[in-house]
Amino acid sequence: MKHIEALLKSCLIVSINNDIKERYEEILKQYHLKLPDAIIAATAVSINIPLITSDKQFATVKEVKLVYYQM
């Protein structure tokens, strides 16, 4: 449980703002991702952080910096 609490304390919580909303709309139209995926991609682009994922569909979004992991 302490490991989970430590992980959560190190996480960044981001509220959806106008920049994320605009990028989300562009990504949704251009790349035809599912709604949650488009919001995730837009958030990563907006705050300029890499997206850690095992979902290779994000590779279609050229603006996103990806870090892949396998489970």
PDB file of C-alpha atoms in Angstrom:
ATOM      1  CA  MET A   1       0.000   0.000   0.000  1.00  0.00           C
ATOM      2  CA  LYS A   2       2.857   2.408   0.761  1.00  0.00           C
ATOM      3  CA  HIS A   3       4.242   1.846  -2.741  1.00  0.00           C
ATOM      4  CA  ILE A   4       0.927   2.827  -4.272  1.00  0.00           C
ATOM      5  CA  GLU A   5       0.658   5.924  -2.092  1.00  0.00           C
ATOM      6  CA  ALA A   6       4.198   6.966  -3.047  1.00  0.00           C
ATOM      7  CA  LEU A   7       3.407   6.479  -6.730  1.00  0.00           C
ATOM      8  CA  LEU A   8       0.223   8.530  -6.496  1.00  0.00           C
ATOM      9  CA  LYS A   9       2.030  11.366  -4.712  1.00  0.00           C
ATOM     10  CA  SER A  10       4.485  11.570  -7.605  1.00  0.00           C
ATOM     11  CA  CYS A  11       1.730  11.771 -10.240  1.00  0.00           C
ATOM     12  CA  LEU A  12       0.803  15.026 -11.925  1.00  0.00           C
ATOM     13  CA  ILE A  13      -2.914  15.782 -12.028  1.00  0.00           C
ATOM     14  CA  VAL A  14      -3.864  17.981 -14.970  1.00  0.00           C
ATOM     15  CA  SER A  15      -7.174  19.767 -15.426  1.00  0.00           C
ATOM     16  CA  ILE A  16      -8.515  20.042 -18.945  1.00  0.00           C
ATOM     17  CA  ASN A  17      -7.978  23.606 -20.128  1.00  0.00           C
ATOM     18  CA  ASN A  18      -8.656  25.415 -23.417  1.00  0.00           C
ATOM     19  CA  ASP A  19      -5.339  24.351 -24.961  1.00  0.00           C
ATOM     20  CA  ILE A  20      -6.008  20.686 -24.234  1.00  0.00           C
ATOM     21  CA  LYS A  21      -9.566  21.058 -25.540  1.00  0.00           C
ATOM     22  CA  GLU A  22      -8.378  22.603 -28.824  1.00  0.00           C
ATOM     23  CA  ARG A  23      -5.672  19.973 -29.299  1.00  0.00           C
ATOM     24  CA  TYR A  24      -8.132  17.209 -28.431  1.00  0.00           C
ATOM     25  CA  GLU A  25     -10.530  18.398 -31.140  1.00  0.00           C
ATOM     26  CA  GLU A  26      -7.710  18.512 -33.711  1.00  0.00           C
ATOM     27  CA  ILE A  27      -6.399  15.066 -32.754  1.00  0.00           C
ATOM     28  CA  LEU A  28      -9.880  13.555 -32.759  1.00  0.00           C
ATOM     29  CA  LYS A  29     -10.596  14.866 -36.260  1.00  0.00           C
ATOM     30  CA  GLN A  30      -7.186  14.107 -37.750  1.00  0.00           C
ATOM     31  CA  TYR A  31      -6.391  10.713 -36.214  1.00  0.00           C
ATOM     32  CA  HIS A  32      -9.857   9.290 -35.425  1.00  0.00           C
ATOM     33  CA  LEU A  33      -8.897   8.043 -31.971  1.00  0.00           C
ATOM     34  CA  LYS A  34     -11.448   7.071 -29.363  1.00  0.00           C
ATOM     35  CA  LEU A  35     -12.547   9.955 -27.147  1.00  0.00           C
ATOM     36  CA  PRO A  36     -10.460   9.015 -24.059  1.00  0.00           C
ATOM     37  CA  ASP A  37      -7.362   8.351 -26.179  1.00  0.00           C
ATOM     38  CA  ALA A  38      -7.691  11.721 -27.918  1.00  0.00           C
ATOM     39  CA  ILE A  39      -7.916  13.485 -24.546  1.00  0.00           C
ATOM     40  CA  ILE A  40      -4.870  11.596 -23.244  1.00  0.00           C
ATOM     41  CA  ALA A  41      -2.842  12.419 -26.367  1.00  0.00           C
ATOM     42  CA  ALA A  42      -3.901  16.077 -26.298  1.00  0.00           C
ATOM     43  CA  THR A  43      -2.925  16.376 -22.652  1.00  0.00           C
ATOM     44  CA  ALA A  44       0.531  14.908 -23.275  1.00  0.00           C
ATOM     45  CA  VAL A  45       1.095  17.268 -26.205  1.00  0.00           C
ATOM     46  CA  SER A  46      -0.252  20.301 -24.366  1.00  0.00           C
ATOM     47  CA  ILE A  47       1.978  19.953 -21.310  1.00  0.00           C
ATOM     48  CA  ASN A  48       4.908  18.607 -23.344  1.00  0.00           C
ATOM     49  CA  ILE A  49       5.427  15.290 -21.576  1.00  0.00           C
ATOM     50  CA  PRO A  50       6.000  11.828 -23.049  1.00  0.00           C
ATOM     51  CA  LEU A  51       3.090   9.419 -23.065  1.00  0.00           C
ATOM     52  CA  ILE A  52       3.944   6.074 -21.490  1.00  0.00           C
ATOM     53  CA  THR A  53       1.791   3.392 -23.093  1.00  0.00           C
ATOM     54  CA  SER A  54       1.619  -0.108 -24.496  1.00  0.00           C
ATOM     55  CA  ASP A  55      -1.026   0.995 -27.026  1.00  0.00           C
ATOM     56  CA  LYS A  56       0.644   1.298 -30.416  1.00  0.00           C
ATOM     57  CA  GLN A  57      -2.343   3.217 -31.798  1.00  0.00           C
ATOM     58  CA  PHE A  58      -0.853   6.370 -30.281  1.00  0.00           C
ATOM     59  CA  ALA A  59       2.014   6.076 -32.787  1.00  0.00           C
ATOM     60  CA  THR A  60      -0.298   7.549 -35.417  1.00  0.00           C
ATOM     61  CA  VAL A  61      -0.349  10.858 -33.528  1.00  0.00           C
ATOM     62  CA  LYS A  62       2.855  12.490 -34.728  1.00  0.00           C
ATOM     63  CA  GLU A  63       2.783  15.250 -32.111  1.00  0.00           C
ATOM     64  CA  VAL A  64       2.966  12.806 -29.188  1.00  0.00           C
ATOM     65  CA  LYS A  65       6.319  11.740 -27.725  1.00  0.00           C
ATOM     66  CA  LEU A  66       5.896   8.055 -26.891  1.00  0.00           C
ATOM     67  CA  VAL A  67       7.567   5.720 -24.430  1.00  0.00           C
ATOM     68  CA  TYR A  68       6.473   2.115 -24.943  1.00  0.00           C
ATOM     69  CA  TYR A  69       6.333  -0.513 -22.253  1.00  0.00           C
ATOM     70  CA  GLN A  70       5.252  -4.139 -22.261  1.00  0.00           C
ATOM     71  CA  MET A  71       3.408  -5.859 -19.485  1.00  0.00           C
TER      72      MET A  71
END
